[in-house]
Short mmCIF file of C-alpha atoms in Angstrom, two decimals:
data_model
loop_
_atom_site.label_atom_id
_atom_site.label_comp_id
_atom_site.label_asym_id
_atom_site.label_seq_id
_atom_site.Cartn_x
_atom_site.Cartn_y
_atom_site.Cartn_z
CA ARG Y 1 1.94 -43.24 36.96
CA THR Y 2 5.52 -43.12 38.07
CA TYR Y 3 7.13 -46.95 35.95
CA SER Y 4 10.58 -48.52 36.70
CA LYS Y 5 13.69 -47.69 34.67
CA GLU Y 6 12.87 -50.54 32.35
CA THR Y 7 9.61 -50.08 31.13
CA GLU Y 8 10.11 -46.51 31.24
CA VAL Y 9 13.23 -47.14 28.04
CA VAL Y 10 10.58 -49.35 25.90
CA ARG Y 11 7.57 -47.58 26.54
CA PHE Y 12 9.36 -44.90 24.80
CA CYS Y 13 10.82 -46.77 22.46
CA LEU Y 14 7.08 -47.83 21.04
CA TYR Y 15 6.87 -43.66 19.93
CA PHE Y 16 9.37 -44.79 16.95
CA GLN Y 17 8.30 -45.07 14.25
CA PHE Y 18 9.82 -48.10 12.97
CA MET Y 19 7.65 -49.20 16.42
CA GLN Y 20 4.09 -48.26 15.42
CA ARG Y 21 3.55 -51.11 12.41
CA GLY Y 22 3.84 -53.73 15.36
CA LEU Y 23 1.73 -51.80 17.61
CA ASP Y 24 -1.52 -52.91 17.61
CA SER Y 25 -4.48 -49.94 17.17
CA GLN Y 26 -5.30 -50.74 20.92
CA THR Y 27 -1.98 -49.66 22.28
CA LYS Y 28 -1.41 -47.30 19.96
CA LYS Y 29 -4.43 -45.76 21.35
CA GLN Y 30 -3.44 -46.21 24.80
CA LEU Y 31 0.03 -44.11 23.99
CA GLU Y 32 -2.12 -40.96 22.59
CA GLU Y 33 -3.88 -41.11 25.96
CA GLU Y 34 -0.50 -41.23 28.15
CA GLU Y 35 1.06 -38.81 26.01
CA LYS Y 36 -1.57 -35.91 26.00
CA LYS Y 37 -2.08 -36.70 29.52
CA ILE Y 38 1.71 -35.55 30.52
CA ILE Y 39 1.21 -32.80 27.87
CA SER Y 40 -2.13 -31.60 30.34
CA GLU Y 41 -0.56 -31.48 33.89
CA GLU Y 42 2.66 -29.84 33.07
CA HIS Y 43 0.64 -27.09 30.22
CA TRP Y 44 0.94 -23.88 31.87
CA TYR Y 45 -2.44 -21.55 32.27
CA LEU Y 46 -3.31 -18.54 33.53
CA ASP Y 47 -6.64 -18.46 36.08
CA LEU Y 48 -7.83 -15.29 34.74
CA PRO Y 49 -11.49 -14.96 33.42
CA ASP Y 50 -11.45 -14.58 29.98
CA LEU Y 51 -10.96 -10.88 28.77
CA LYS Y 52 -13.61 -10.27 25.94
CA GLU Y 53 -12.35 -9.12 22.67
CA LYS Y 54 -14.02 -5.22 21.65
CA GLU Y 55 -13.69 -2.86 20.02
CA SER Y 56 -12.19 -3.62 17.30
CA PHE Y 57 -13.35 -0.82 14.85
CA ILE Y 58 -10.96 1.16 16.21
CA ILE Y 59 -7.58 1.33 13.35
CA GLU Y 60 -4.48 2.93 14.86
CA GLU Y 61 -2.82 5.12 12.81
CA ARG Y 62 0.39 6.68 13.08
CA SER Y 63 0.97 8.36 9.82
CA PHE Y 64 -0.89 11.55 9.00
CA MET Y 65 -0.98 10.74 4.80
CA PRO Y 66 -4.48 8.36 5.78
CA CYS Y 67 -5.48 11.78 8.17
CA GLU Y 68 -5.09 14.93 6.19
CA ASP Y 69 -5.03 12.77 2.51
CA LEU Y 70 -1.21 15.21 1.40
CA LEU Y 71 -0.13 15.70 -1.85
CA TYR Y 72 2.46 14.00 -3.77
CA GLY Y 73 5.63 15.34 -2.45
CA ARG Y 74 7.66 16.58 -5.49
CA MET Y 75 6.52 19.60 -7.91
CA SER Y 76 7.49 21.25 -10.64
CA PHE Y 77 6.14 24.19 -11.54
CA LYS Y 78 6.05 26.68 -14.58
CA GLY Y 79 7.66 23.59 -16.59
CA PHE Y 80 10.76 23.31 -14.87
CA ASN Y 81 10.42 19.92 -15.05
CA PRO Y 82 7.50 18.19 -17.46
CA GLU Y 83 8.02 14.77 -16.03
CA ILE Y 84 7.68 15.55 -12.53
CA GLU Y 85 4.67 17.88 -14.17
CA LYS Y 86 3.06 14.81 -15.48
CA LEU Y 87 3.69 12.55 -12.30
CA MET Y 88 2.00 15.31 -10.16
CA VAL Y 89 -0.61 14.99 -11.81
CA GLN Y 90 -0.54 10.91 -12.12
CA MET Y 91 -0.52 11.25 -8.05
CA ASN Y 92 -2.63 13.32 -7.01
CA SER Y 93 -5.47 12.20 -9.38
CA LYS Y 94 -5.03 8.55 -8.41
CA SER Y 95 -5.52 9.56 -5.10
CA LYS Y 96 -8.69 11.13 -5.71
CA LYS Y 97 -9.33 8.09 -7.83
CA GLU Y 98 -9.40 5.60 -4.85
CA GLU Y 99 -12.44 7.34 -2.82
CA ILE Y 100 -14.50 7.51 -5.91
CA GLU Y 101 -13.79 4.37 -7.11
CA VAL Y 102 -15.28 3.82 -10.71
CA ASP Y 103 -16.42 1.01 -11.65
CA ASP Y 104 -17.94 1.21 -14.46
CA LYS Y 105 -16.64 -0.90 -18.27
CA MET Y 106 -14.64 0.78 -20.11
CA GLU Y 107 -16.77 0.60 -23.13
CA ALA Y 108 -15.58 -2.45 -25.70
CA ASP Y 109 -15.10 -1.17 -28.90
CA VAL Y 110 -16.84 -4.35 -30.38
CA SER Y 111 -20.33 -5.67 -28.12
CA ASP Y 112 -20.86 -8.59 -26.94
CA GLU Y 113 -23.14 -10.35 -29.21
CA GLU Y 114 -20.69 -9.74 -32.02
CA MET Y 115 -18.21 -11.38 -30.74
CA ALA Y 116 -20.61 -14.50 -30.02
CA ARG Y 117 -21.11 -14.49 -33.74
CA ARG Y 118 -18.10 -14.14 -35.42
CA TYR Y 119 -16.70 -16.71 -32.65
CA GLU Y 120 -19.64 -18.84 -34.50
CA THR Y 121 -18.21 -18.77 -37.36
CA LEU Y 122 -14.46 -19.09 -36.77
CA VAL Y 123 -14.45 -21.75 -34.50
CA GLY Y 124 -15.71 -23.42 -38.08
CA THR Y 125 -13.51 -21.64 -40.05
CA ILE Y 126 -10.56 -22.97 -38.23
CA GLY Y 127 -11.37 -26.22 -37.44
CA LYS Y 128 -11.46 -26.93 -41.59
CA LYS Y 129 -8.37 -25.83 -42.01
CA PHE Y 130 -7.23 -29.41 -39.50
CA LEU Y 131 -9.42 -32.08 -40.86
CA LYS Y 132 -8.13 -34.38 -43.62
CA LYS Y 133 -8.59 -34.41 -47.36
CA ARG Y 134 -11.24 -36.18 -47.77
CA ASP Y 135 -13.05 -34.45 -44.87
CA GLN Y 136 -12.27 -31.61 -46.71
CA ARG Y 137 -13.77 -32.94 -50.10
CA VAL Y 138 -16.66 -34.30 -48.11
CA LEU Y 139 -17.76 -30.17 -46.56
CA ARG Y 140 -16.90 -28.89 -49.93
CA ASP Y 141 -19.60 -30.95 -51.27
CA GLU Y 142 -22.12 -30.72 -48.82
CA ASP Y 143 -21.01 -26.67 -49.38
CA GLU Y 144 -22.15 -27.42 -53.12
CA ASP Y 145 -25.61 -29.08 -52.62
CA GLU Y 146 -26.92 -26.58 -50.64
CA ASN Y 147 -25.79 -23.78 -52.90
CA SER Y 148 -27.53 -25.76 -56.03
CA ASN Y 149 -28.74 -28.55 -56.00
CA SER Y 150 -29.75 -29.14 -59.32
CA ARG Y 151 -26.27 -29.52 -60.52
CA PRO Y 152 -26.21 -33.08 -61.41
CA LYS Y 153 -23.18 -34.76 -60.11
CA LYS Y 154 -19.91 -35.60 -62.41
CA ALA Y 155 -19.92 -39.01 -63.02
CA LYS Y 156 -17.32 -40.57 -61.50
CA LYS Y 157 -14.07 -41.62 -63.12
CA MET Y 158 -13.90 -45.53 -62.95
CA PHE Y 159 -11.76 -47.85 -65.21
CA LEU Y 160 -13.38 -47.61 -68.53
CA LYS Y 161 -12.53 -51.08 -70.40
CA PRO Y 162 -10.72 -49.95 -74.02
CA GLN Y 163 -13.10 -51.41 -76.66
CA ASP Y 164 -11.46 -53.76 -78.87
CA ALA N 1 -12.35 23.26 30.00
CA ALA N 2 -9.95 21.93 28.09
CA GLY N 3 -7.27 19.99 30.30
CA SER N 4 -9.85 18.26 32.82
CA GLY N 5 -9.31 15.22 31.94
CA LYS N 6 -12.19 12.83 30.69
CA MET N 7 -14.29 14.79 27.93
CA ALA N 8 -16.43 13.64 24.81
CA ALA N 9 -14.04 13.42 21.98
CA GLU N 10 -16.27 15.52 19.55
CA ALA N 11 -16.70 18.53 21.32
CA ALA N 12 -13.01 18.45 22.19
CA VAL N 13 -12.37 18.93 18.01
CA GLY N 14 -10.57 22.38 17.53
CA GLN N 15 -9.35 22.06 21.16
CA VAL N 16 -5.72 21.79 22.80
CA VAL N 17 -5.58 18.46 24.12
CA LEU N 18 -2.91 17.23 26.59
CA PRO N 19 -0.83 14.03 27.32
CA GLY N 20 -3.66 12.02 29.82
CA ASP N 21 -6.43 13.87 28.25
CA VAL N 22 -9.51 10.83 27.11
CA LEU N 23 -11.64 11.02 25.06
CA LEU N 24 -15.13 9.60 25.19
CA LEU N 25 -16.33 8.46 21.67
CA PRO N 26 -20.43 7.84 21.47
CA ALA N 27 -21.22 3.92 22.41
CA ARG N 28 -21.25 2.03 19.68
CA PRO N 29 -25.14 0.45 19.13
CA ASP N 30 -22.77 -2.55 18.12
CA HIS N 31 -21.73 -3.35 21.12
CA ASP N 32 -23.16 -6.28 22.45
CA ALA N 33 -22.44 -8.93 19.39
CA GLU N 34 -25.72 -11.32 19.59
CA ARG N 35 -27.62 -8.40 19.52
CA LEU N 36 -28.78 -8.42 15.78
CA PRO N 37 -28.68 -4.35 14.97
CA LEU N 38 -31.47 -3.04 13.52
CA GLY N 39 -33.42 0.22 13.26
CA PRO N 40 -31.81 3.17 11.43
CA GLU N 41 -29.72 4.20 14.34
CA ALA N 42 -26.93 1.31 14.29
CA ALA N 43 -26.19 1.51 10.40
CA PRO N 44 -22.57 0.32 10.15
CA ARG N 45 -19.99 2.64 10.46
CA GLY N 46 -16.32 2.66 8.97
CA ARG N 47 -14.14 1.76 11.55
CA LEU N 48 -12.10 4.81 13.24
CA LEU N 49 -9.17 5.73 12.24
CA CYS N 50 -7.10 7.30 15.59
CA GLY N 51 -4.03 8.74 14.19
CA PRO N 52 -0.53 10.27 15.15
CA GLY N 53 -0.88 11.19 18.82
CA LEU N 54 -3.58 9.18 19.77
CA ARG N 55 -3.93 5.87 21.45
CA ARG N 56 -7.47 2.93 21.72
CA CYS N 57 -7.98 2.49 25.70
CA ALA N 58 -10.43 1.10 27.38
CA ALA N 59 -12.81 4.13 27.20
CA GLY N 60 -12.25 5.59 24.12
CA LEU N 61 -8.81 7.04 22.64
CA LEU N 62 -5.88 8.08 24.51
CA VAL N 63 -3.62 11.36 24.12
CA THR N 64 -0.31 11.02 23.97
CA LYS N 65 0.96 14.62 22.57
CA CYS N 66 -0.23 18.04 23.20
CA GLY N 67 -1.16 20.10 20.54
CA LEU N 68 -4.74 20.27 18.71
CA LEU N 69 -7.33 17.92 18.02
CA ARG N 70 -8.58 17.54 14.34
CA HIS N 71 -11.52 15.47 12.91
CA ARG N 72 -12.57 14.31 9.63
CA GLN N 73 -16.18 13.13 8.73
CA PRO N 74 -16.53 10.09 8.34
CA GLY N 75 -17.85 8.51 4.70
CA GLY N 76 -16.49 9.42 1.18
CA GLY N 77 -13.14 11.14 2.67
CA GLY N 78 -11.26 7.72 1.46
CA GLY N 79 -11.67 3.99 1.75
CA ALA N 80 -9.16 3.65 4.88
CA ALA N 81 -11.08 6.46 7.12
CA ALA N 82 -14.39 5.63 6.50
CA GLY N 83 -15.39 5.54 10.03
CA GLY N 84 -14.20 9.43 10.41
CA ALA N 85 -10.71 9.75 11.42
CA TYR N 86 -9.44 11.58 14.93
CA TRP N 87 -5.60 12.92 15.12
CA VAL N 88 -3.51 15.71 17.19
CA ASP N 89 -2.26 18.13 15.13
CA SER N 90 0.75 19.07 16.94
CA GLN N 91 4.25 20.46 16.34
CA GLN N 92 7.95 18.77 16.44
CA LYS N 93 11.16 19.42 14.35
CA ARG N 94 12.28 15.83 14.79
CA TYR N 95 11.37 13.33 12.26
CA VAL N 96 10.54 9.52 14.30
CA PRO N 97 10.22 6.72 10.90
CA VAL N 98 7.02 5.95 9.55
CA LYS N 99 5.96 3.04 7.11
CA GLY N 100 4.62 4.70 4.31
CA ASP N 101 6.02 8.06 4.18
CA GLN N 102 8.01 9.53 1.69
CA VAL N 103 10.82 11.33 2.88
CA ILE N 104 14.40 12.48 1.20
CA GLY N 105 17.59 10.77 2.88
CA ILE N 106 21.45 11.32 2.07
CA VAL N 107 23.57 8.91 1.44
CA THR N 108 26.06 8.27 3.55
CA ALA N 109 27.49 5.10 3.36
CA ARG N 110 27.78 2.37 1.35
CA ALA N 111 27.94 -0.83 2.87
CA GLY N 112 28.16 -3.92 1.05
CA ASP N 113 24.75 -4.21 -0.94
CA VAL N 114 23.12 -1.79 0.95
CA PHE N 115 22.97 2.28 0.74
CA ARG N 116 23.26 3.93 4.43
CA LEU N 117 21.30 7.13 4.62
CA ASP N 118 20.62 9.66 7.25
CA VAL N 119 17.07 10.26 7.23
CA GLY N 120 17.58 13.12 10.06
CA GLY N 121 15.61 9.53 12.64
CA SER N 122 17.56 7.81 16.48
CA GLU N 123 19.09 5.49 12.80
CA GLN N 124 20.44 5.77 9.67
CA ALA N 125 17.84 3.57 7.41
CA SER N 126 19.11 0.78 4.85
CA LEU N 127 18.67 0.94 1.69
CA SER N 128 19.41 -1.38 -1.31
CA TYR N 129 20.79 -1.05 -4.56
CA LEU N 130 18.05 -3.33 -5.57
CA ALA N 131 15.77 -1.19 -4.61
CA PHE N 132 15.24 0.85 -7.89
CA GLU N 133 13.20 0.47 -10.53
CA GLY N 134 15.44 -1.13 -13.23
CA ALA N 135 17.61 -2.81 -10.97
CA THR N 136 19.72 -5.88 -10.87
CA LYS N 137 23.09 -7.47 -10.45
CA ARG N 138 24.69 -6.12 -12.87
CA ASN N 139 22.99 -3.52 -13.69
CA ARG N 140 23.33 -0.95 -10.77
CA PRO N 141 22.26 2.69 -9.98
CA ASN N 142 24.36 5.39 -9.94
CA VAL N 143 23.98 6.17 -6.94
CA GLN N 144 27.07 8.12 -4.92
CA VAL N 145 28.08 8.82 -1.42
CA GLY N 146 26.25 12.60 -0.54
CA ASP N 147 23.94 11.89 -2.50
CA LEU N 148 19.78 12.72 -2.52
CA VAL N 149 17.44 10.57 -2.97
CA TYR N 150 13.26 10.41 -2.22
CA GLY N 151 12.43 7.33 -0.80
CA GLN N 152 9.37 5.27 1.03
CA PHE N 153 9.63 3.41 4.29
CA LEU N 154 9.60 -0.72 3.80
CA VAL N 155 9.60 -1.25 7.48
CA ALA N 156 9.76 1.52 10.42
CA ASN N 157 8.74 0.30 13.68
CA LYS N 158 10.91 0.79 17.05
CA ASP N 159 11.65 -2.42 17.15
CA MET N 160 13.96 -2.63 13.72
CA GLU N 161 16.23 -0.71 11.98
CA PRO N 162 14.24 1.16 9.07
CA GLU N 163 14.81 0.60 5.77
CA MET N 164 13.71 2.31 2.66
CA VAL N 165 13.09 1.37 -1.23
CA CYS N 166 12.92 3.77 -3.98
CA MET N 167 9.62 2.27 -5.40
CA ASP N 168 6.41 1.33 -4.62
CA SER N 169 4.95 -1.98 -4.88
CA SER N 170 3.85 -2.31 -8.49
CA GLY N 171 8.31 -2.06 -9.73
CA LYS N 172 7.34 1.62 -10.82
CA ALA N 173 9.83 4.48 -9.59
CA SER N 174 7.08 6.80 -9.05
CA GLY N 175 9.26 9.94 -8.95
CA MET N 176 11.58 8.02 -6.22
CA GLY N 177 14.97 7.54 -6.35
CA VAL N 178 17.62 10.33 -6.38
CA ILE N 179 17.52 13.65 -7.26
CA GLY N 180 19.92 15.20 -9.87
CA GLN N 181 22.45 17.56 -9.23
CA ASP N 182 22.22 20.95 -8.13
CA GLY N 183 18.92 22.72 -5.69
CA PHE N 184 19.07 23.55 -2.34
CA LEU N 185 18.21 21.51 0.63
CA PHE N 186 17.67 23.77 3.83
CA LYS N 187 15.17 21.03 7.08
CA VAL N 188 12.37 23.13 8.79
CA SER N 189 9.08 21.97 11.04
CA LEU N 190 7.44 19.15 10.45
CA GLY N 191 3.99 20.83 11.10
CA LEU N 192 4.82 22.51 8.13
CA ILE N 193 5.13 20.18 5.62
CA ARG N 194 2.34 19.05 6.25
CA LYS N 195 0.64 22.50 5.79
CA LEU N 196 2.70 22.89 2.07
CA LEU N 197 1.58 19.60 1.67
CA ALA N 198 -1.87 19.88 2.30
CA PRO N 199 -4.21 20.66 -1.11
CA LYS N 200 -5.09 24.09 -2.05
CA CYS N 201 -2.42 25.47 0.03
CA GLU N 202 -2.03 29.32 -0.30
CA ILE N 203 1.80 29.16 -0.23
CA ILE N 204 2.25 26.86 -2.75
CA GLN N 205 0.17 28.80 -5.42
CA GLU N 206 1.28 31.80 -4.60
CA LEU N 207 5.30 30.60 -5.51
CA SER N 208 4.46 28.75 -8.14
CA GLN N 209 3.67 32.07 -9.85
CA LEU N 210 6.38 33.68 -9.33
CA TYR N 211 9.14 31.64 -11.58
CA PRO N 212 9.81 28.06 -12.64
CA PHE N 213 11.62 25.83 -9.92
CA GLU N 214 10.87 22.49 -8.73
CA LEU N 215 10.36 21.06 -4.99
CA VAL N 216 10.91 18.54 -3.27
CA LEU N 217 8.97 17.95 0.13
CA GLY N 218 9.63 14.95 2.35
CA MET N 219 8.19 14.17 5.51
CA ASN N 220 11.38 14.78 7.98
CA GLY N 221 11.20 17.83 8.03
CA ARG N 222 13.33 18.40 4.42
CA ILE N 223 12.58 20.24 1.48
CA TRP N 224 15.60 20.81 -1.46
CA VAL N 225 14.50 23.71 -3.95
CA LYS N 226 15.67 23.83 -7.61
CA ALA N 227 15.45 27.00 -9.41
CA LYS N 228 16.66 28.58 -12.51
CA THR N 229 19.29 30.97 -10.97
CA VAL N 230 21.24 30.48 -7.47
CA GLN N 231 19.60 33.46 -6.32
CA GLN N 232 15.96 32.13 -7.25
CA THR N 233 16.40 29.53 -5.94
CA LEU N 234 17.29 31.61 -2.47
CA ILE N 235 14.90 33.87 -2.04
CA ILE N 236 12.17 30.72 -2.53
CA VAL N 237 14.28 28.84 0.01
CA ASN N 238 14.12 32.36 2.58
CA ILE N 239 10.33 32.81 1.89
CA LEU N 240 9.41 29.16 2.79
CA GLU N 241 11.90 28.79 5.56
CA ALA N 242 10.19 32.35 6.75
CA CYS N 243 6.78 30.58 6.06
CA GLU N 244 6.17 29.51 9.48
CA TYR N 245 6.52 32.84 11.27
CA MET N 246 4.45 35.13 8.77
CA THR N 247 0.67 35.34 8.44
CA SER N 248 -0.95 35.40 5.14
CA GLU N 249 -0.91 39.03 5.03
CA GLN N 250 2.86 39.21 5.67
CA ARG N 251 3.72 36.61 3.54
CA LYS N 252 1.18 37.87 0.36
CA GLN N 253 3.17 41.70 0.91
CA ALA N 254 7.14 39.94 0.95
CA LEU N 255 5.94 38.21 -2.68
CA ALA N 256 4.73 41.86 -3.80
CA LYS N 257 7.83 43.03 -2.52
CA LEU N 258 9.24 40.56 -4.89
CA SER N 259 6.88 40.39 -8.13
CA GLY N 260 7.73 44.20 -7.80
CA ASN N 261 11.56 43.87 -8.28
#
């Protein structure tokens, strides 16, 4: 569809942000459709059949390193450069380790059960630090009750009226 | 016969192949993506590594360099070549920068924040002064024009200027950086470098029995040697240069004469 110059300008203005609010949904839809049509008509495409993507199992590689497992390039012999000799051991064993892929866990110094037990009591111990004084006293009294039930409670110190 | 055009890849291993030969790979059972592969012969194999000198083509692999075809068996060989690897063992003296290769470069110029290195390729490589371990804008590395640097390629393709760095991906130097004072630098063919870097190389093992020395091998054909005296250094240089054309018998004789002296 071709428009006259004036209507073309007006129609173009409708695309601006400030005009979008005033438009109702129908006009918006119309605008979108027209835009899509324009794009699809101007869109160039090759009239060829789709090539199936195949053979993703071959990787092209221009370097010799992964093919031949070459060693590390810096070498030192008979202790001429001790740092390089240490590096040689490290680098050459690293390339071998990648192949073997050792994935056993490191032996833990403390077993998981011990950790759980320790944390159980730890939370309580640290938590006590942050209690208010009154609560601390209550806790202490509770502990005492548990340990020695028979001990009578000390009478609370109250005001004693002086006897004449 | 070799050079007849198409042949099965497995049959050509160890033979001379010429550019233009097509190597046919065994048909993959899971070519048809819709059918689920069932049965033992359709065990999923890793990816096949197509190494230097070879390219993918419709039928299989296309040879682009002349040399001997090599093959590595799949499985256990390495993480990258889980499905096996094919490559052409060719001989050349001219180096072409490849990403990941570790080479010896000579600093030729300093252009602002970047060093220009001669690595023996068609272009000079660039090396930023921040690409050293522990280098910051205030703490610059001590690199002068004419120094030897051992580094690896970060970027190396035919469209861009090659870039080098002297540290690995975690920021550690791991042996890269400026190579120390003294020593001797010389050039050999690329095939000899690969032979020397192969695990359990006889030449290196025999040389290491002679006297203490230090060696740096760059994939661009450059070797740097340093021993305690100039004479020892030159002896090692001469042996390494001559190794290319000596048989192992001749080499053992030469070394026996040396250690006898």
